[in-house]
Every structure is written in C-alpha cells, then in structure tokens.
Amino acid sequence: MATHFRVNLADGRLEGAIECLSPHCDDRLPGGVIDAIVIHGISLPPGEFGSDAIEHFFCGQPVTSMHLALSSLEGIRVSSHLLIKRTGEVMQFVPFMQRAWHAGVSSFMGRTNCNDFSIGIELEGTDDIAYEAIQYARLSKIILALIQAYPAITMDRIVGHSDIAPNRKTDPGPLFNWDYLRRLLV
C-alpha cells in the first residue's frame, strides 16, 4: 500500500492509488481552475465497511443485489475523484482534470456547482463512527500532493460536503477531526 503520493499533471492521476475508472464524470469547464477539496464520508451498505459496494456504485455497476438497503441507489450516477478506505487503501475513480460528480447542488464562497472547481475525496465511514488514523494519514499526504500540483488550493479551501451543501448533507460528520487533520498538514 502506497505511503507516498504524487499527482501526475499530464494525466490527472494520483501515483500510489489503485485505479478504478468511473463513467460518472465529464470535462471540466475550459479555463477552470481547481481550487478546492471537498471531503465526504460514505459507507455502503450504510454503517458497514469493507465491501466493494462503493467501488461498484461509483463505477456504475449494479449494487442493488448486494444488499436490500442499496435498492434506493438504482440509477443514481455519482462518483468521486478518490476513496480512502478504512484500511488506508486509496482508489482513484476520476482523473483530477475531469469533473467528478460528487458535490451535487452546492455552493462555496459565492460560487455554485462545486464539481466545476473541486476535487472530491471520499472517506469510508459514517457520521457517527470515528475515522481511522490511517485514513487521516493518507488524506493529509494526498492533500499536500494536491496543493503542490494545484497551488490555488489553500488550507481555507479544504471543506466538508456539509460546508458546501449544509441543508442537504452532513458528511464527513461531527466525528471527523478537522483539528487533527490540520496538525498533520503543517
């Protein structure tokens, strides 16, 4: 498992991540600048960890047969640039130069459609279970690599899904330790 990450600007890939490309993406707007990171939390089935349901979901493969609780996801097309599993495994679904469909209806610093200018990073987890230390370790190294590759991303532009869609989303949740993450980033 990679412990060092580097962004390949030529192809938008994170060196050290396992690639599992999603069809749920499109081109970024011409001349657009990547200047934000949105941190999410996800578990499929809800509250369960370790299955490959998230990968199937982001890649447009059927998940409804995996668990009854996933039947509501039928036909939903979403993705994220990255997923950090509870084991620390990092997967990439969308190259950074493309727009992943992670933010939905969203707004940040007066701009709508956060997918246009952000990178989405999912952490395998829920609002009510603390994230793993290895996830914070991987997340901090990835964020530092992204800041080096995309200098318009600054520390104040690293936000949670709940920050950009406050009436709709709660992730990464109240147990996400922002102070710990900030300490890892200095």
PDB file of C-alpha atoms in Angstrom:
ATOM      1  CA  MET A   1       0.000   0.000   0.000  1.00  0.00           C
ATOM      2  CA  ALA A   2       1.445   3.363  -1.045  1.00  0.00           C
ATOM      3  CA  THR A   3       2.538   5.792   1.627  1.00  0.00           C
ATOM      4  CA  HIS A   4       3.828   8.446  -0.782  1.00  0.00           C
ATOM      5  CA  PHE A   5       1.577  10.162  -3.293  1.00  0.00           C
ATOM      6  CA  ARG A   6       2.287  12.380  -6.257  1.00  0.00           C
ATOM      7  CA  VAL A   7      -0.068  13.932  -8.790  1.00  0.00           C
ATOM      8  CA  ASN A   8       0.801  13.287 -12.416  1.00  0.00           C
ATOM      9  CA  LEU A   9      -0.326  16.524 -14.062  1.00  0.00           C
ATOM     10  CA  ALA A  10      -0.091  15.009 -17.545  1.00  0.00           C
ATOM     11  CA  ASP A  11      -2.901  12.516 -16.941  1.00  0.00           C
ATOM     12  CA  GLY A  12      -4.534  13.732 -13.702  1.00  0.00           C
ATOM     13  CA  ARG A  13      -3.746  10.542 -11.844  1.00  0.00           C
ATOM     14  CA  LEU A  14      -2.558  10.085  -8.273  1.00  0.00           C
ATOM     15  CA  GLU A  15       0.535   7.927  -8.285  1.00  0.00           C
ATOM     16  CA  GLY A  16       0.146   5.389  -5.491  1.00  0.00           C
ATOM     17  CA  ALA A  17      -3.627   4.995  -5.884  1.00  0.00           C
ATOM     18  CA  ILE A  18      -5.441   1.971  -7.274  1.00  0.00           C
ATOM     19  CA  GLU A  19      -7.253   2.986 -10.441  1.00  0.00           C
ATOM     20  CA  CYS A  20     -10.893   2.036 -10.942  1.00  0.00           C
ATOM     21  CA  LEU A  21     -12.249   4.452 -13.538  1.00  0.00           C
ATOM     22  CA  SER A  22     -15.829   5.654 -13.330  1.00  0.00           C
ATOM     23  CA  PRO A  23     -18.027   6.638 -16.264  1.00  0.00           C
ATOM     24  CA  HIS A  24     -19.730   9.178 -13.971  1.00  0.00           C
ATOM     25  CA  CYS A  25     -17.663  12.219 -14.889  1.00  0.00           C
ATOM     26  CA  ASP A  26     -17.272  14.784 -17.617  1.00  0.00           C
ATOM     27  CA  ASP A  27     -14.914  17.505 -18.781  1.00  0.00           C
ATOM     28  CA  ARG A  28     -14.206  20.483 -16.579  1.00  0.00           C
ATOM     29  CA  LEU A  29     -15.093  23.891 -17.970  1.00  0.00           C
ATOM     30  CA  PRO A  30     -12.419  25.343 -20.275  1.00  0.00           C
ATOM     31  CA  GLY A  31     -10.031  27.576 -18.346  1.00  0.00           C
ATOM     32  CA  GLY A  32     -11.399  26.399 -14.997  1.00  0.00           C
ATOM     33  CA  VAL A  33      -9.048  26.323 -12.029  1.00  0.00           C
ATOM     34  CA  ILE A  34      -9.069  23.539  -9.450  1.00  0.00           C
ATOM     35  CA  ASP A  35      -9.044  25.443  -6.168  1.00  0.00           C
ATOM     36  CA  ALA A  36     -10.930  23.401  -3.548  1.00  0.00           C
ATOM     37  CA  ILE A  37     -11.061  19.973  -1.947  1.00  0.00           C
ATOM     38  CA  VAL A  38     -14.334  18.559  -0.662  1.00  0.00           C
ATOM     39  CA  ILE A  39     -14.138  15.786   1.936  1.00  0.00           C
ATOM     40  CA  HIS A  40     -17.006  13.316   2.058  1.00  0.00           C
ATOM     41  CA  GLY A  41     -17.950  10.254   4.078  1.00  0.00           C
ATOM     42  CA  ILE A  42     -19.642   7.155   2.651  1.00  0.00           C
ATOM     43  CA  SER A  43     -20.462   3.607   3.634  1.00  0.00           C
ATOM     44  CA  LEU A  44     -22.342   1.044   1.576  1.00  0.00           C
ATOM     45  CA  PRO A  45     -24.417  -0.600   2.882  1.00  0.00           C
ATOM     46  CA  PRO A  46     -24.975   2.225   5.380  1.00  0.00           C
ATOM     47  CA  GLY A  47     -22.889   1.715   8.513  1.00  0.00           C
ATOM     48  CA  GLU A  48     -20.979  -1.254   7.071  1.00  0.00           C
ATOM     49  CA  PHE A  49     -17.376  -1.269   5.942  1.00  0.00           C
ATOM     50  CA  GLY A  50     -15.088  -3.427   3.848  1.00  0.00           C
ATOM     51  CA  SER A  51     -17.309  -4.451   0.935  1.00  0.00           C
ATOM     52  CA  ASP A  52     -16.712  -3.443  -2.661  1.00  0.00           C
ATOM     53  CA  ALA A  53     -20.145  -1.803  -2.926  1.00  0.00           C
ATOM     54  CA  ILE A  54     -18.695   1.736  -3.026  1.00  0.00           C
ATOM     55  CA  GLU A  55     -16.485   0.848  -5.972  1.00  0.00           C
ATOM     56  CA  HIS A  56     -19.411  -0.775  -7.787  1.00  0.00           C
ATOM     57  CA  PHE A  57     -21.610   2.268  -7.079  1.00  0.00           C
ATOM     58  CA  PHE A  58     -19.072   4.818  -8.323  1.00  0.00           C
ATOM     59  CA  CYS A  59     -18.337   2.714 -11.419  1.00  0.00           C
ATOM     60  CA  GLY A  60     -21.989   2.376 -12.404  1.00  0.00           C
ATOM     61  CA  GLN A  61     -22.185  -1.337 -11.665  1.00  0.00           C
ATOM     62  CA  PRO A  62     -25.286  -2.816 -10.007  1.00  0.00           C
ATOM     63  CA  VAL A  63     -25.302  -2.702  -6.212  1.00  0.00           C
ATOM     64  CA  THR A  64     -28.966  -3.376  -5.562  1.00  0.00           C
ATOM     65  CA  SER A  65     -28.410  -7.135  -5.496  1.00  0.00           C
ATOM     66  CA  MET A  66     -25.700  -6.761  -2.815  1.00  0.00           C
ATOM     67  CA  HIS A  67     -27.975  -5.546  -0.049  1.00  0.00           C
ATOM     68  CA  LEU A  68     -31.627  -4.560   0.295  1.00  0.00           C
ATOM     69  CA  ALA A  69     -30.646  -1.158   1.751  1.00  0.00           C
ATOM     70  CA  LEU A  70     -28.953  -0.276  -1.555  1.00  0.00           C
ATOM     71  CA  SER A  71     -32.099  -0.527  -3.691  1.00  0.00           C
ATOM     72  CA  SER A  72     -32.631   3.252  -3.440  1.00  0.00           C
ATOM     73  CA  LEU A  73     -29.337   3.788  -5.303  1.00  0.00           C
ATOM     74  CA  GLU A  74     -30.606   2.227  -8.527  1.00  0.00           C
ATOM     75  CA  GLY A  75     -29.932   4.612 -11.424  1.00  0.00           C
ATOM     76  CA  ILE A  76     -28.058   7.221  -9.371  1.00  0.00           C
ATOM     77  CA  ARG A  77     -24.915   8.385 -11.132  1.00  0.00           C
ATOM     78  CA  VAL A  78     -22.250   9.739  -8.779  1.00  0.00           C
ATOM     79  CA  SER A  79     -18.512   9.450  -8.398  1.00  0.00           C
ATOM     80  CA  SER A  80     -15.610  10.931  -6.551  1.00  0.00           C
ATOM     81  CA  HIS A  81     -12.040  11.523  -7.527  1.00  0.00           C
ATOM     82  CA  LEU A  82     -10.717   9.420  -4.663  1.00  0.00           C
ATOM     83  CA  LEU A  83     -11.830   6.986  -1.977  1.00  0.00           C
ATOM     84  CA  ILE A  84      -9.781   6.288   1.148  1.00  0.00           C
ATOM     85  CA  LYS A  85     -10.940   3.024   2.685  1.00  0.00           C
ATOM     86  CA  ARG A  86     -10.757   2.325   6.404  1.00  0.00           C
ATOM     87  CA  THR A  87      -7.686   0.159   5.735  1.00  0.00           C
ATOM     88  CA  GLY A  88      -5.881   3.140   4.154  1.00  0.00           C
ATOM     89  CA  GLU A  89      -6.243   1.766   0.628  1.00  0.00           C
ATOM     90  CA  VAL A  90      -6.622   4.653  -1.838  1.00  0.00           C
ATOM     91  CA  MET A  91      -8.647   4.298  -5.018  1.00  0.00           C
ATOM     92  CA  GLN A  92      -8.996   6.789  -7.860  1.00  0.00           C
ATOM     93  CA  PHE A  93     -12.205   6.866  -9.901  1.00  0.00           C
ATOM     94  CA  VAL A  94     -11.843  10.089 -11.893  1.00  0.00           C
ATOM     95  CA  PRO A  95      -8.669  11.859 -13.080  1.00  0.00           C
ATOM     96  CA  PHE A  96      -8.332  15.271 -11.435  1.00  0.00           C
ATOM     97  CA  MET A  97      -8.515  17.099 -14.758  1.00  0.00           C
ATOM     98  CA  GLN A  98     -12.062  15.785 -15.167  1.00  0.00           C
ATOM     99  CA  ARG A  99     -15.137  16.721 -13.174  1.00  0.00           C
ATOM    100  CA  ALA A 100     -16.321  14.011 -10.790  1.00  0.00           C
ATOM    101  CA  TRP A 101     -19.977  14.073  -9.768  1.00  0.00           C
ATOM    102  CA  HIS A 102     -19.533  14.268  -6.000  1.00  0.00           C
ATOM    103  CA  ALA A 103     -20.917  17.577  -4.744  1.00  0.00           C
ATOM    104  CA  GLY A 104     -24.418  17.786  -6.208  1.00  0.00           C
ATOM    105  CA  VAL A 105     -26.286  21.022  -5.595  1.00  0.00           C
ATOM    106  CA  SER A 106     -23.623  23.030  -3.802  1.00  0.00           C
ATOM    107  CA  SER A 107     -22.122  26.449  -3.172  1.00  0.00           C
ATOM    108  CA  PHE A 108     -18.770  27.624  -1.825  1.00  0.00           C
ATOM    109  CA  MET A 109     -17.576  31.208  -1.381  1.00  0.00           C
ATOM    110  CA  GLY A 110     -20.359  32.515  -3.606  1.00  0.00           C
ATOM    111  CA  ARG A 111     -19.801  30.003  -6.406  1.00  0.00           C
ATOM    112  CA  THR A 112     -22.282  27.270  -7.239  1.00  0.00           C
ATOM    113  CA  ASN A 113     -21.672  23.859  -8.831  1.00  0.00           C
ATOM    114  CA  CYS A 114     -18.639  22.925  -6.737  1.00  0.00           C
ATOM    115  CA  ASN A 115     -17.908  19.969  -9.031  1.00  0.00           C
ATOM    116  CA  ASP A 116     -16.611  22.543 -11.520  1.00  0.00           C
ATOM    117  CA  PHE A 117     -13.648  23.610  -9.390  1.00  0.00           C
ATOM    118  CA  SER A 118     -13.135  20.998  -6.682  1.00  0.00           C
ATOM    119  CA  ILE A 119     -11.614  17.598  -6.075  1.00  0.00           C
ATOM    120  CA  GLY A 120     -13.833  15.166  -4.178  1.00  0.00           C
ATOM    121  CA  ILE A 121     -12.283  12.795  -1.646  1.00  0.00           C
ATOM    122  CA  GLU A 122     -14.499  10.168  -0.024  1.00  0.00           C
ATOM    123  CA  LEU A 123     -13.571   8.527   3.253  1.00  0.00           C
ATOM    124  CA  GLU A 124     -15.150   5.184   4.034  1.00  0.00           C
ATOM    125  CA  GLY A 125     -17.102   5.998   7.168  1.00  0.00           C
ATOM    126  CA  THR A 126     -20.239   7.406   8.718  1.00  0.00           C
ATOM    127  CA  ASP A 127     -21.224  10.473  10.703  1.00  0.00           C
ATOM    128  CA  ASP A 128     -21.363   8.519  13.962  1.00  0.00           C
ATOM    129  CA  ILE A 129     -18.189   6.385  13.858  1.00  0.00           C
ATOM    130  CA  ALA A 130     -14.731   7.928  14.153  1.00  0.00           C
ATOM    131  CA  TYR A 131     -12.466   7.681  11.126  1.00  0.00           C
ATOM    132  CA  GLU A 132      -9.271   5.618  11.305  1.00  0.00           C
ATOM    133  CA  ALA A 133      -5.823   7.143  11.930  1.00  0.00           C
ATOM    134  CA  ILE A 134      -4.576   5.592   8.674  1.00  0.00           C
ATOM    135  CA  GLN A 135      -7.307   7.467   6.778  1.00  0.00           C
ATOM    136  CA  TYR A 136      -6.128  10.794   8.214  1.00  0.00           C
ATOM    137  CA  ALA A 137      -2.508   9.885   7.427  1.00  0.00           C
ATOM    138  CA  ARG A 138      -3.329   9.064   3.798  1.00  0.00           C
ATOM    139  CA  LEU A 139      -5.676  12.062   3.469  1.00  0.00           C
ATOM    140  CA  SER A 140      -3.050  14.511   4.728  1.00  0.00           C
ATOM    141  CA  LYS A 141      -0.380  13.196   2.337  1.00  0.00           C
ATOM    142  CA  ILE A 142      -2.818  13.334  -0.567  1.00  0.00           C
ATOM    143  CA  ILE A 143      -3.903  16.878   0.296  1.00  0.00           C
ATOM    144  CA  LEU A 144      -0.262  18.009   0.397  1.00  0.00           C
ATOM    145  CA  ALA A 145       0.340  16.416  -3.021  1.00  0.00           C
ATOM    146  CA  LEU A 146      -2.779  18.116  -4.403  1.00  0.00           C
ATOM    147  CA  ILE A 147      -1.732  21.517  -3.022  1.00  0.00           C
ATOM    148  CA  GLN A 148       1.663  21.102  -4.672  1.00  0.00           C
ATOM    149  CA  ALA A 149       0.027  20.202  -8.002  1.00  0.00           C
ATOM    150  CA  TYR A 150      -2.802  22.743  -7.799  1.00  0.00           C
ATOM    151  CA  PRO A 151      -1.467  25.797  -5.897  1.00  0.00           C
ATOM    152  CA  ALA A 152      -4.855  27.574  -5.944  1.00  0.00           C
ATOM    153  CA  ILE A 153      -5.945  25.058  -3.283  1.00  0.00           C
ATOM    154  CA  THR A 154      -5.203  26.658   0.071  1.00  0.00           C
ATOM    155  CA  MET A 155      -5.927  25.410   3.579  1.00  0.00           C
ATOM    156  CA  ASP A 156      -9.094  27.508   3.827  1.00  0.00           C
ATOM    157  CA  ARG A 157     -10.379  25.823   0.657  1.00  0.00           C
ATOM    158  CA  ILE A 158     -10.442  22.318   2.171  1.00  0.00           C
ATOM    159  CA  VAL A 159     -14.025  21.750   3.272  1.00  0.00           C
ATOM    160  CA  GLY A 160     -16.576  19.090   4.099  1.00  0.00           C
ATOM    161  CA  HIS A 161     -19.586  18.175   1.999  1.00  0.00           C
ATOM    162  CA  SER A 162     -21.687  19.624   4.806  1.00  0.00           C
ATOM    163  CA  ASP A 163     -19.993  23.010   4.261  1.00  0.00           C
ATOM    164  CA  ILE A 164     -20.987  23.258   0.606  1.00  0.00           C
ATOM    165  CA  ALA A 165     -24.452  21.653   0.907  1.00  0.00           C
ATOM    166  CA  PRO A 166     -25.427  22.434   4.519  1.00  0.00           C
ATOM    167  CA  ASN A 167     -29.146  21.824   4.225  1.00  0.00           C
ATOM    168  CA  ARG A 168     -28.647  18.569   2.348  1.00  0.00           C
ATOM    169  CA  LYS A 169     -25.535  16.821   3.617  1.00  0.00           C
ATOM    170  CA  THR A 170     -23.883  16.125   6.981  1.00  0.00           C
ATOM    171  CA  ASP A 171     -20.687  14.340   5.911  1.00  0.00           C
ATOM    172  CA  PRO A 172     -17.928  13.890   6.757  1.00  0.00           C
ATOM    173  CA  GLY A 173     -19.801  14.214  10.048  1.00  0.00           C
ATOM    174  CA  PRO A 174     -19.291  15.554  13.553  1.00  0.00           C
ATOM    175  CA  LEU A 175     -16.687  12.910  14.399  1.00  0.00           C
ATOM    176  CA  PHE A 176     -14.383  13.999  11.588  1.00  0.00           C
ATOM    177  CA  ASN A 177     -11.415  15.546  13.396  1.00  0.00           C
ATOM    178  CA  TRP A 178     -10.593  18.736  11.499  1.00  0.00           C
ATOM    179  CA  ASP A 179      -8.047  19.858  14.119  1.00  0.00           C
ATOM    180  CA  TYR A 180      -6.142  16.582  13.801  1.00  0.00           C
ATOM    181  CA  LEU A 181      -6.113  16.866  10.012  1.00  0.00           C
ATOM    182  CA  ARG A 182      -4.814  20.463  10.191  1.00  0.00           C
ATOM    183  CA  ARG A 183      -1.997  19.366  12.528  1.00  0.00           C
ATOM    184  CA  LEU A 184      -0.984  16.698  10.013  1.00  0.00           C
ATOM    185  CA  LEU A 185      -0.867  19.292   7.240  1.00  0.00           C
ATOM    186  CA  VAL A 186       1.738  21.559   8.844  1.00  0.00           C
TER     187      VAL A 186
END
